[in-house]
């Protein structure tokens, strides 16, 4: 089945640090990847849609200069949380959909990155 | 606005059956998904419905009524490992996924 690899799984760092999270589709190509954030006991919140070869589409209220997204290839998207602060601590999850699949195919999720800013 | 409603929490007994309901109001409809999410983990895909009716997959079944904007996930022969959150998500007319807040299912021995 389709596998999405997300790395790192956990990050603990000081306030002001920039953190990069990678999302790779291992056995399929994805023109579109999605970045979500999930706070404890809350639902998934879509942050942005990452498009290969073009700019990401950010959801309302998400700062594009703080959450930098680069979709460099059909199998890799990165999210960089710049100058992270404690309020950015959350569970970040990426997902991707097979380029060859129809619109009815599910998104495949990475294992998530738990970010803790001290 | 777009809205998906699910119960916040449900409790059931090991070996029993539980039905988790989901109602939705979205701008268009292009399918409904159910995902399972264990605490601290990413969601995993369970089922997909785009036509009315019941889709069965092992111990799990999912039902859809588009006219009623309603779906349910049915879990049979509950096991302790089924304790998780169950997320209902609808793909709208723009093929964007709209997520429900999830239903936390607690299984008791």
Coordinates of C-alpha atoms in Angstrom, one line a residue, chain A residues 63-107:
Chain A
X63 CA 1.2 32.7 8.4
X64 CA 3.0 31.8 5.2
X65 CA 6.2 33.5 6.3
X66 CA 6.3 31.5 9.5
X67 CA 5.4 28.1 8.0
X68 CA 7.5 27.8 4.9
X69 CA 6.5 25.0 2.5
X70 CA 8.7 23.7 -0.3
X71 CA 7.4 20.9 -2.6
X72 CA 10.6 20.3 -4.4
X73 CA 9.7 17.0 -6.2
X74 CA 6.8 14.7 -6.7
X75 CA 7.8 12.7 -3.6
X76 CA 9.0 15.3 -1.2
X77 CA 7.5 18.3 0.6
X78 CA 9.0 20.1 3.6
X79 CA 7.5 22.3 6.2
X80 CA 9.8 24.7 8.1
X81 CA 8.5 26.3 11.2
X82 CA 10.6 29.5 11.4
X83 CA 11.6 31.0 14.8
X84 CA 9.4 28.6 16.6
X85 CA 7.8 29.7 19.9
X86 CA 6.0 27.6 22.6
X87 CA 2.6 28.3 21.1
X88 CA 3.8 26.5 18.0
X89 CA 4.1 23.3 20.0
X90 CA 1.7 20.8 18.4
X91 CA 1.4 17.6 16.4
X92 CA 2.1 18.2 12.7
X93 CA 1.0 15.7 10.2
X94 CA 1.5 15.5 6.4
X95 CA -0.6 13.5 4.0
X96 CA -0.4 12.8 0.3
X97 CA -2.6 11.4 -2.5
X98 CA -1.4 9.3 -5.3
X99 CA -1.1 11.3 -8.5
X100 CA -2.4 8.3 -10.4
X101 CA -5.4 7.8 -8.2
X102 CA -8.9 9.3 -8.8
X103 CA -10.4 12.0 -6.6
X104 CA -12.1 9.3 -4.5
X105 CA -8.9 7.9 -3.2
X106 CA -8.0 8.5 0.5
X107 CA -5.1 10.6 1.7

